[in-house]
Amino acid sequence: MMSDRLFGIHGAALELRSHRMGLLTSNIANAATPGYQARDIDFASALEARLGGTSREDTIEGAARFRVPTMASMDGNTVELANEQMEFAENAVAYSATLTFLTGRVETVKRALKGE
């Protein structure tokens, strides 16, 4: 696809980081829900699979993982709020950096099309 050649790894990375943001948000929102199992994706393996041509759904399903808590909760909830917030912040920074790169790339293409 043209977008793959134009944006390279960053288009797939943004898509996966966006999905991961949703998972982390869900984990944080369910921090007090008894029996809730925190989930995440193995970003590196998901990106590798996505770049290898695996569909979005199959990539996410294959990279999905349940978190193993450091300290088990009595109600079966595996969310460790501090860890989830840290993961969310790190993912948000990476998402923002990827988005900034892609925005710059689009601006470069727009300038090239205008002949600037």
GROMACS .gro file of N, CA, C and O in nm, residues 1-111:
model
  444
    1MET      N    1   0.082  -0.118   0.000
    1MET     CA    2   0.000   0.000   0.000
    1MET      C    3   0.087   0.125   0.000
    1MET      O    4   0.197   0.126   0.053
    2MET      N    5   0.031   0.231  -0.055
    2MET     CA    6   0.104   0.358  -0.059
    2MET      C    7   0.131   0.410   0.081
    2MET      O    8   0.240   0.460   0.109
    3SER      N    9   0.033   0.399   0.170
    3SER     CA   10   0.053   0.451   0.305
    3SER      C   11   0.164   0.376   0.378
    3SER      O   12   0.235   0.435   0.458
    4ASP      N   13   0.179   0.246   0.350
    4ASP     CA   14   0.288   0.171   0.413
    4ASP      C   15   0.423   0.224   0.368
    4ASP      O   16   0.515   0.236   0.448
    5ARG      N   17   0.435   0.256   0.241
    5ARG     CA   18   0.562   0.309   0.190
    5ARG      C   19   0.585   0.451   0.240
    5ARG      O   20   0.697   0.491   0.267
    6LEU      N   21   0.478   0.527   0.251
    6LEU     CA   22   0.490   0.667   0.292
    6LEU      C   23   0.516   0.681   0.442
    6LEU      O   24   0.601   0.759   0.484
    7PHE      N   25   0.444   0.604   0.521
    7PHE     CA   26   0.453   0.619   0.667
    7PHE      C   27   0.538   0.512   0.734
    7PHE      O   28   0.572   0.524   0.850
    8GLY      N   29   0.568   0.406   0.663
    8GLY     CA   30   0.651   0.300   0.718
    8GLY      C   31   0.590   0.235   0.841
    8GLY      O   32   0.470   0.212   0.849
    9ILE      N   33   0.673   0.214   0.937
    9ILE     CA   34   0.635   0.145   1.061
    9ILE      C   35   0.540   0.228   1.147
    9ILE      O   36   0.464   0.176   1.228
   10HIS      N   37   0.541   0.359   1.127
   10HIS     CA   38   0.470   0.450   1.217
   10HIS      C   39   0.318   0.441   1.208
   10HIS      O   40   0.250   0.461   1.309
   11GLY      N   41   0.264   0.410   1.092
   11GLY     CA   42   0.120   0.395   1.080
   11GLY      C   43   0.070   0.277   1.162
   11GLY      O   44  -0.028   0.288   1.237
   12ALA      N   45   0.140   0.165   1.151
   12ALA     CA   46   0.103   0.045   1.228
   12ALA      C   47   0.125   0.069   1.377
   12ALA      O   48   0.044   0.027   1.461
   13ALA      N   49   0.233   0.138   1.411
   13ALA     CA   50   0.263   0.166   1.552
   13ALA      C   51   0.154   0.254   1.614
   13ALA      O   52   0.110   0.228   1.726
   14LEU      N   53   0.108   0.355   1.540
   14LEU     CA   54   0.004   0.443   1.593
   14LEU      C   55  -0.126   0.365   1.615
   14LEU      O   56  -0.191   0.382   1.718
   15GLU      N   57  -0.159   0.279   1.522
   15GLU     CA   58  -0.280   0.197   1.535
   15GLU      C   59  -0.273   0.107   1.659
   15GLU      O   60  -0.369   0.099   1.737
   16LEU      N   61  -0.160   0.043   1.681
   16LEU     CA   62  -0.144  -0.045   1.796
   16LEU      C   63  -0.137   0.032   1.928
   16LEU      O   64  -0.195  -0.011   2.028
   17ARG      N   65  -0.071   0.146   1.927
   17ARG     CA   66  -0.065   0.227   2.049
   17ARG      C   67  -0.203   0.279   2.087
   17ARG      O   68  -0.237   0.288   2.204
   18SER      N   69  -0.283   0.310   1.987
   18SER     CA   70  -0.420   0.354   2.012
   18SER      C   71  -0.501   0.242   2.078
   18SER      O   72  -0.573   0.265   2.176
   19HIS      N   73  -0.488   0.121   2.026
   19HIS     CA   74  -0.560   0.008   2.085
   19HIS      C   75  -0.510  -0.018   2.228
   19HIS      O   76  -0.590  -0.043   2.318
   20ARG      N   77  -0.380  -0.011   2.246
   20ARG     CA   78  -0.323  -0.034   2.379
   20ARG      C   79  -0.373   0.071   2.478
   20ARG      O   80  -0.401   0.042   2.594
   21MET      N   81  -0.387   0.196   2.431
   21MET     CA   82  -0.438   0.303   2.517
   21MET      C   83  -0.577   0.266   2.568
   21MET      O   84  -0.609   0.287   2.684
   22GLY      N   85  -0.660   0.209   2.480
   22GLY     CA   86  -0.794   0.167   2.521
   22GLY      C   87  -0.790   0.057   2.626
   22GLY      O   88  -0.868   0.059   2.722
   23LEU      N   89  -0.700  -0.039   2.610
   23LEU     CA   90  -0.688  -0.147   2.709
   23LEU      C   91  -0.643  -0.093   2.844
   23LEU      O   92  -0.699  -0.130   2.948
   24LEU      N   93  -0.544  -0.005   2.842
   24LEU     CA   94  -0.494   0.050   2.968
   24LEU      C   95  -0.599   0.136   3.036
   24LEU      O   96  -0.614   0.133   3.159
   25THR      N   97  -0.675   0.211   2.957
   25THR     CA   98  -0.784   0.292   3.012
   25THR      C   99  -0.889   0.203   3.078
   25THR      O  100  -0.938   0.233   3.186
   26SER      N  101  -0.921   0.093   3.013
   26SER     CA  102  -1.017  -0.002   3.068
   26SER      C  103  -0.966  -0.062   3.198
   26SER      O  104  -1.043  -0.078   3.294
   27ASN      N  105  -0.838  -0.094   3.202
   27ASN     CA  106  -0.779  -0.147   3.325
   27ASN      C  107  -0.793  -0.048   3.440
   27ASN      O  108  -0.833  -0.083   3.550
   28ILE      N  109  -0.759   0.078   3.413
   28ILE     CA  110  -0.767   0.182   3.516
   28ILE      C  111  -0.911   0.201   3.562
   28ILE      O  112  -0.939   0.212   3.682
   29ALA      N  113  -1.004   0.202   3.467
   29ALA     CA  114  -1.146   0.222   3.501
   29ALA      C  115  -1.201   0.108   3.585
   29ALA      O  116  -1.295   0.128   3.663
   30ASN      N  117  -1.143  -0.010   3.572
   30ASN     CA  118  -1.193  -0.127   3.644
   30ASN      C  119  -1.105  -0.166   3.763
   30ASN      O  120  -1.110  -0.279   3.810
   31ALA      N  121  -1.028  -0.072   3.813
   31ALA     CA  122  -0.937  -0.100   3.924
   31ALA      C  123  -1.008  -0.150   4.049
   31ALA      O  124  -0.949  -0.223   4.129
   32ALA      N  125  -1.134  -0.115   4.066
   32ALA     CA  126  -1.209  -0.156   4.186
   32ALA      C  127  -1.314  -0.262   4.155
   32ALA      O  128  -1.395  -0.295   4.241
   33THR      N  129  -1.312  -0.317   4.034
   33THR     CA  130  -1.412  -0.418   3.996
   33THR      C  131  -1.364  -0.557   4.040
   33THR      O  132  -1.261  -0.606   3.992
   34PRO      N  133  -1.437  -0.621   4.130
   34PRO     CA  134  -1.395  -0.755   4.176
   34PRO      C  135  -1.386  -0.853   4.058
   34PRO      O  136  -1.473  -0.857   3.972
   35GLY      N  137  -1.277  -0.928   4.056
   35GLY     CA  138  -1.258  -1.031   3.954
   35GLY      C  139  -1.210  -0.981   3.819
   35GLY      O  140  -1.187  -1.061   3.729
   36TYR      N  141  -1.194  -0.850   3.803
   36TYR     CA  142  -1.149  -0.798   3.673
   36TYR      C  143  -1.005  -0.840   3.648
   36TYR      O  144  -0.919  -0.830   3.734
   37GLN      N  145  -0.979  -0.887   3.526
   37GLN     CA  146  -0.846  -0.932   3.486
   37GLN      C  147  -0.783  -0.825   3.395
   37GLN      O  148  -0.833  -0.803   3.284
   38ALA      N  149  -0.678  -0.761   3.441
   38ALA     CA  150  -0.610  -0.657   3.364
   38ALA      C  151  -0.549  -0.719   3.238
   38ALA      O  152  -0.493  -0.828   3.241
   39ARG      N  153  -0.563  -0.645   3.127
   39ARG     CA  154  -0.511  -0.693   2.999
   39ARG      C  155  -0.416  -0.589   2.938
   39ARG      O  156  -0.423  -0.472   2.969
   40ASP      N  157  -0.332  -0.637   2.849
   40ASP     CA  158  -0.240  -0.551   2.776
   40ASP      C  159  -0.203  -0.625   2.648
   40ASP      O  160  -0.244  -0.740   2.628
   41ILE      N  161  -0.125  -0.561   2.563
   41ILE     CA  162  -0.073  -0.632   2.446
   41ILE      C  163   0.079  -0.626   2.453
   41ILE      O  164   0.138  -0.533   2.509
   42ASP      N  165   0.142  -0.727   2.398
   42ASP     CA  166   0.287  -0.728   2.383
   42ASP      C  167   0.313  -0.645   2.257
   42ASP      O  168   0.297  -0.693   2.145
   43PHE      N  169   0.349  -0.518   2.276
   43PHE     CA  170   0.359  -0.424   2.166
   43PHE      C  171   0.460  -0.469   2.061
   43PHE      O  172   0.432  -0.462   1.940
   44ALA      N  173   0.576  -0.514   2.103
   44ALA     CA  174   0.681  -0.554   2.008
   44ALA      C  175   0.635  -0.668   1.917
   44ALA      O  176   0.651  -0.662   1.796
   45SER      N  177   0.574  -0.771   1.976
   45SER     CA  178   0.529  -0.884   1.893
   45SER      C  179   0.411  -0.844   1.806
   45SER      O  180   0.397  -0.890   1.694
   46ALA      N  181   0.324  -0.755   1.858
   46ALA     CA  182   0.211  -0.708   1.779
   46ALA      C  183   0.258  -0.627   1.659
   46ALA      O  184   0.208  -0.644   1.547
   47LEU      N  185   0.356  -0.541   1.679
   47LEU     CA  186   0.407  -0.460   1.569
   47LEU      C  187   0.475  -0.548   1.465
   47LEU      O  188   0.455  -0.530   1.344
   48GLU      N  189   0.550  -0.644   1.511
   48GLU     CA  190   0.616  -0.738   1.418
   48GLU      C  191   0.512  -0.814   1.335
   48GLU      O  192   0.526  -0.828   1.214
   49ALA      N  193   0.407  -0.862   1.400
   49ALA     CA  194   0.302  -0.935   1.329
   49ALA      C  195   0.230  -0.845   1.231
   49ALA      O  196   0.201  -0.885   1.117
   50ARG      N  197   0.200  -0.724   1.273
   50ARG     CA  198   0.127  -0.629   1.187
   50ARG      C  199   0.209  -0.594   1.064
   50ARG      O  200   0.158  -0.588   0.952
   51LEU      N  201   0.338  -0.572   1.082
   51LEU     CA  202   0.426  -0.541   0.969
   51LEU      C  203   0.445  -0.662   0.879
   51LEU      O  204   0.475  -0.646   0.760
   52GLY      N  205   0.426  -0.780   0.935
   52GLY     CA  206   0.437  -0.902   0.857
   52GLY      C  207   0.312  -0.932   0.774
   52GLY      O  208   0.306  -1.031   0.704
   53GLY      N  209   0.210  -0.848   0.787
   53GLY     CA  210   0.090  -0.865   0.705
   53GLY      C  211  -0.029  -0.925   0.777
   53GLY      O  212  -0.133  -0.947   0.716
   54THR      N  213  -0.017  -0.952   0.906
   54THR     CA  214  -0.128  -1.007   0.982
   54THR      C  215  -0.236  -0.900   0.998
   54THR      O  216  -0.205  -0.783   1.014
   55SER      N  217  -0.361  -0.941   0.991
   55SER     CA  218  -0.472  -0.846   1.004
   55SER      C  219  -0.470  -0.782   1.143
   55SER      O  220  -0.413  -0.836   1.238
   56ARG      N  221  -0.536  -0.667   1.154
   56ARG     CA  222  -0.540  -0.594   1.280
   56ARG      C  223  -0.599  -0.681   1.391
   56ARG      O  224  -0.545  -0.689   1.500
   57GLU      N  225  -0.711  -0.745   1.362
   57GLU     CA  226  -0.780  -0.827   1.463
   57GLU      C  227  -0.693  -0.944   1.507
   57GLU      O  228  -0.682  -0.973   1.627
   58ASP      N  229  -0.633  -1.014   1.410
   58ASP     CA  230  -0.549  -1.129   1.444
   58ASP      C  231  -0.423  -1.086   1.520
   58ASP      O  232  -0.377  -1.155   1.610
   59THR      N  233  -0.370  -0.970   1.483
   59THR     CA  234  -0.252  -0.918   1.551
   59THR      C  235  -0.282  -0.892   1.698
   59THR      O  236  -0.208  -0.935   1.787
   60ILE      N  237  -0.393  -0.822   1.723
   60ILE     CA  238  -0.428  -0.787   1.860
   60ILE      C  239  -0.463  -0.911   1.941
   60ILE      O  240  -0.421  -0.925   2.056
   61GLU      N  241  -0.536  -1.003   1.880
   61GLU     CA  242  -0.571  -1.127   1.950
   61GLU      C  243  -0.446  -1.207   1.985
   61GLU      O  244  -0.435  -1.261   2.095
   62GLY      N  245  -0.352  -1.213   1.894
   62GLY     CA  246  -0.229  -1.290   1.917
   62GLY      C  247  -0.136  -1.227   2.019
   62GLY      O  248  -0.058  -1.296   2.084
   63ALA      N  249  -0.143  -1.094   2.032
   63ALA     CA  250  -0.053  -1.024   2.123
   63ALA      C  251  -0.117  -0.993   2.259
   63ALA      O  252  -0.051  -0.943   2.349
   64ALA      N  253  -0.245  -1.023   2.273
   64ALA     CA  254  -0.317  -0.994   2.398
   64ALA      C  255  -0.263  -1.080   2.512
   64ALA      O  256  -0.237  -1.199   2.495
   65ARG      N  257  -0.245  -1.017   2.625
   65ARG     CA  258  -0.194  -1.086   2.744
   65ARG      C  259  -0.271  -1.038   2.867
   65ARG      O  260  -0.310  -0.922   2.876
   66PHE      N  261  -0.290  -1.130   2.961
   66PHE     CA  262  -0.344  -1.090   3.091
   66PHE      C  263  -0.225  -1.056   3.179
   66PHE      O  264  -0.122  -1.122   3.173
   67ARG      N  265  -0.239  -0.953   3.256
   67ARG     CA  266  -0.130  -0.913   3.347
   67ARG      C  267  -0.123  -1.008   3.465
   67ARG      O  268  -0.224  -1.048   3.520
   68VAL      N  269  -0.002  -1.037   3.506
   68VAL     CA  270   0.021  -1.115   3.627
   68VAL      C  271   0.056  -1.016   3.736
   68VAL      O  272   0.158  -0.947   3.727
   69PRO      N  273  -0.029  -1.004   3.838
   69PRO     CA  274  -0.004  -0.902   3.941
   69PRO      C  275   0.116  -0.937   4.029
   69PRO      O  276   0.145  -1.053   4.053
   70THR      N  277   0.182  -0.834   4.077
   70THR     CA  278   0.292  -0.851   4.172
   70THR      C  279   0.237  -0.898   4.306
   70THR      O  280   0.292  -0.987   4.369
   71MET      N  281   0.126  -0.837   4.345
   71MET     CA  282   0.061  -0.873   4.471
   71MET      C  283  -0.085  -0.905   4.442
   71MET      O  284  -0.160  -0.818   4.396
   72ALA      N  285  -0.124  -1.026   4.465
   72ALA     CA  286  -0.260  -1.069   4.436
   72ALA      C  287  -0.361  -0.996   4.524
   72ALA      O  288  -0.337  -0.971   4.641
   73SER      N  289  -0.475  -0.965   4.464
   73SER     CA  290  -0.584  -0.899   4.536
   73SER      C  291  -0.678  -1.005   4.593
   73SER      O  292  -0.697  -1.111   4.533
   74MET      N  293  -0.739  -0.976   4.705
   74MET     CA  294  -0.831  -1.072   4.768
   74MET      C  295  -0.957  -1.094   4.684
   74MET      O  296  -1.016  -1.200   4.690
   75ASP      N  297  -0.998  -0.993   4.607
   75ASP     CA  298  -1.121  -1.007   4.528
   75ASP      C  299  -1.096  -1.058   4.386
   75ASP      O  300  -1.187  -1.064   4.305
   76GLY      N  301  -0.972  -1.096   4.353
   76GLY     CA  302  -0.941  -1.151   4.223
   76GLY      C  303  -0.909  -1.049   4.116
   76GLY      O  304  -0.881  -1.084   4.002
   77ASN      N  305  -0.912  -0.921   4.150
   77ASN     CA  306  -0.880  -0.815   4.055
   77ASN      C  307  -0.729  -0.809   4.039
   77ASN      O  308  -0.655  -0.810   4.137
   78THR      N  309  -0.681  -0.804   3.913
   78THR     CA  310  -0.537  -0.804   3.888
   78THR      C  311  -0.483  -0.667   3.849
   78THR      O  312  -0.367  -0.655   3.809
   79VAL      N  313  -0.565  -0.563   3.860
   79VAL     CA  314  -0.520  -0.428   3.827
   79VAL      C  315  -0.435  -0.373   3.941
   79VAL      O  316  -0.478  -0.373   4.055
   80GLU      N  317  -0.315  -0.330   3.908
   80GLU     CA  318  -0.230  -0.258   4.003
   80GLU      C  319  -0.223  -0.115   3.952
   80GLU      O  320  -0.153  -0.085   3.854
   81LEU      N  321  -0.300  -0.029   4.015
   81LEU     CA  322  -0.327   0.105   3.963
   81LEU      C  323  -0.200   0.184   3.930
   81LEU      O  324  -0.190   0.246   3.825
   82ALA      N  325  -0.102   0.182   4.016
   82ALA     CA  326   0.022   0.258   3.992
   82ALA      C  327   0.091   0.208   3.865
   82ALA      O  328   0.140   0.288   3.784
   83ASN      N  329   0.096   0.077   3.848
   83ASN     CA  330   0.159   0.020   3.727
   83ASN      C  331   0.081   0.057   3.602
   83ASN      O  332   0.140   0.089   3.498
   84GLU      N  333  -0.051   0.050   3.610
   84GLU     CA  334  -0.134   0.084   3.495
   84GLU      C  335  -0.116   0.231   3.457
   84GLU      O  336  -0.107   0.264   3.338
   85GLN      N  337  -0.111   0.318   3.556
   85GLN     CA  338  -0.092   0.460   3.528
   85GLN      C  339   0.044   0.488   3.465
   85GLN      O  340   0.056   0.569   3.374
   86MET      N  341   0.146   0.417   3.510
   86MET     CA  342   0.279   0.432   3.452
   86MET      C  343   0.280   0.384   3.307
   86MET      O  344   0.332   0.451   3.219
   87GLU      N  345   0.221   0.267   3.283
   87GLU     CA  346   0.214   0.213   3.146
   87GLU      C  347   0.135   0.307   3.055
   87GLU      O  348   0.171   0.329   2.940
   88PHE      N  349   0.026   0.363   3.109
   88PHE     CA  350  -0.056   0.456   3.032
   88PHE      C  351   0.026   0.580   2.994
   88PHE      O  352   0.023   0.624   2.879
   89ALA      N  353   0.099   0.636   3.089
   89ALA     CA  354   0.179   0.755   3.063
   89ALA      C  355   0.288   0.727   2.959
   89ALA      O  356   0.309   0.807   2.867
   90GLU      N  357   0.356   0.614   2.972
   90GLU     CA  358   0.460   0.578   2.875
   90GLU      C  359   0.401   0.560   2.736
   90GLU      O  360   0.457   0.605   2.636
   91ASN      N  361   0.286   0.493   2.729
   91ASN     CA  362   0.221   0.471   2.600
   91ASN      C  363   0.174   0.604   2.540
   91ASN      O  364   0.182   0.624   2.419
   92ALA      N  365   0.123   0.694   2.624
   92ALA     CA  366   0.077   0.824   2.576
   92ALA      C  367   0.191   0.905   2.516
   92ALA      O  368   0.174   0.970   2.412
   93VAL      N  369   0.308   0.901   2.578
   93VAL     CA  370   0.425   0.972   2.526
   93VAL      C  371   0.466   0.912   2.392
   93VAL      O  372   0.494   0.984   2.296
   94ALA      N  373   0.470   0.780   2.383
   94ALA     CA  374   0.507   0.714   2.258
   94ALA      C  375   0.404   0.741   2.148
   94ALA      O  376   0.440   0.764   2.033
   95TYR      N  377   0.276   0.743   2.185
   95TYR     CA  378   0.169   0.773   2.090
   95TYR      C  379   0.187   0.915   2.036
   95TYR      O  380   0.180   0.939   1.915
   96SER      N  381   0.212   1.009   2.125
   96SER     CA  382   0.230   1.148   2.087
   96SER      C  383   0.351   1.165   1.995
   96SER      O  384   0.345   1.238   1.896
   97ALA      N  385   0.460   1.098   2.026
   97ALA     CA  386   0.581   1.107   1.943
   97ALA      C  387   0.555   1.050   1.804
   97ALA      O  388   0.596   1.109   1.703
   98THR      N  389   0.486   0.938   1.797
   98THR     CA  390   0.453   0.877   1.668
   98THR      C  391   0.361   0.969   1.587
   98THR      O  392   0.381   0.989   1.468
   99LEU      N  393   0.263   1.025   1.654
   99LEU     CA  394   0.169   1.115   1.587
   99LEU      C  395   0.241   1.240   1.536
   99LEU      O  396   0.215   1.286   1.425
  100THR      N  397   0.333   1.293   1.614
  100THR     CA  398   0.411   1.409   1.572
  100THR      C  399   0.493   1.377   1.448
  100THR      O  400   0.500   1.456   1.354
  101PHE      N  401   0.554   1.259   1.446
  101PHE     CA  402   0.632   1.218   1.329
  101PHE      C  403   0.542   1.209   1.206
  101PHE      O  404   0.577   1.259   1.099
  102LEU      N  405   0.428   1.145   1.220
  102LEU     CA  406   0.336   1.130   1.107
  102LEU      C  407   0.283   1.265   1.058
  102LEU      O  408   0.270   1.286   0.937
  103THR      N  409   0.254   1.355   1.150
  103THR     CA  410   0.208   1.488   1.113
  103THR      C  411   0.315   1.560   1.032
  103THR      O  412   0.285   1.624   0.930
  104GLY      N  413   0.438   1.549   1.075
  104GLY     CA  414   0.549   1.609   1.001
  104GLY      C  415   0.564   1.549   0.862
  104GLY      O  416   0.590   1.621   0.764
  105ARG      N  417   0.543   1.420   0.854
  105ARG     CA  418   0.553   1.352   0.724
  105ARG      C  419   0.443   1.399   0.630
  105ARG      O  420   0.468   1.424   0.512
  106VAL      N  421   0.322   1.414   0.681
  106VAL     CA  422   0.210   1.463   0.600
  106VAL      C  423   0.238   1.606   0.554
  106VAL      O  424   0.212   1.640   0.438
  107GLU      N  425   0.288   1.689   0.644
  107GLU     CA  426   0.320   1.827   0.607
  107GLU      C  427   0.427   1.831   0.497
  107GLU      O  428   0.420   1.914   0.406
  108THR      N  429   0.526   1.744   0.504
  108THR     CA  430   0.630   1.737   0.401
  108THR      C  431   0.569   1.700   0.267
  108THR      O  432   0.603   1.761   0.164
  109VAL      N  433   0.480   1.603   0.265
  109VAL     CA  434   0.414   1.562   0.141
  109VAL      C  435   0.329   1.676   0.086
  109VAL      O  436   0.329   1.703  -0.035
  110LYS      N  437   0.256   1.745   0.174
  110LYS     CA  438   0.174   1.859   0.130
  110LYS      C  439   0.260   1.968   0.066
  110LYS      O  440   0.223   2.024  -0.038
  111ARG      N  441   0.375   1.999   0.127
  111ARG     CA  442   0.465   2.099   0.071
  111ARG      C  443   0.519   2.054  -0.064
  111ARG      O  444   0.531   2.134  -0.155
   0.00000   0.00000   0.00000
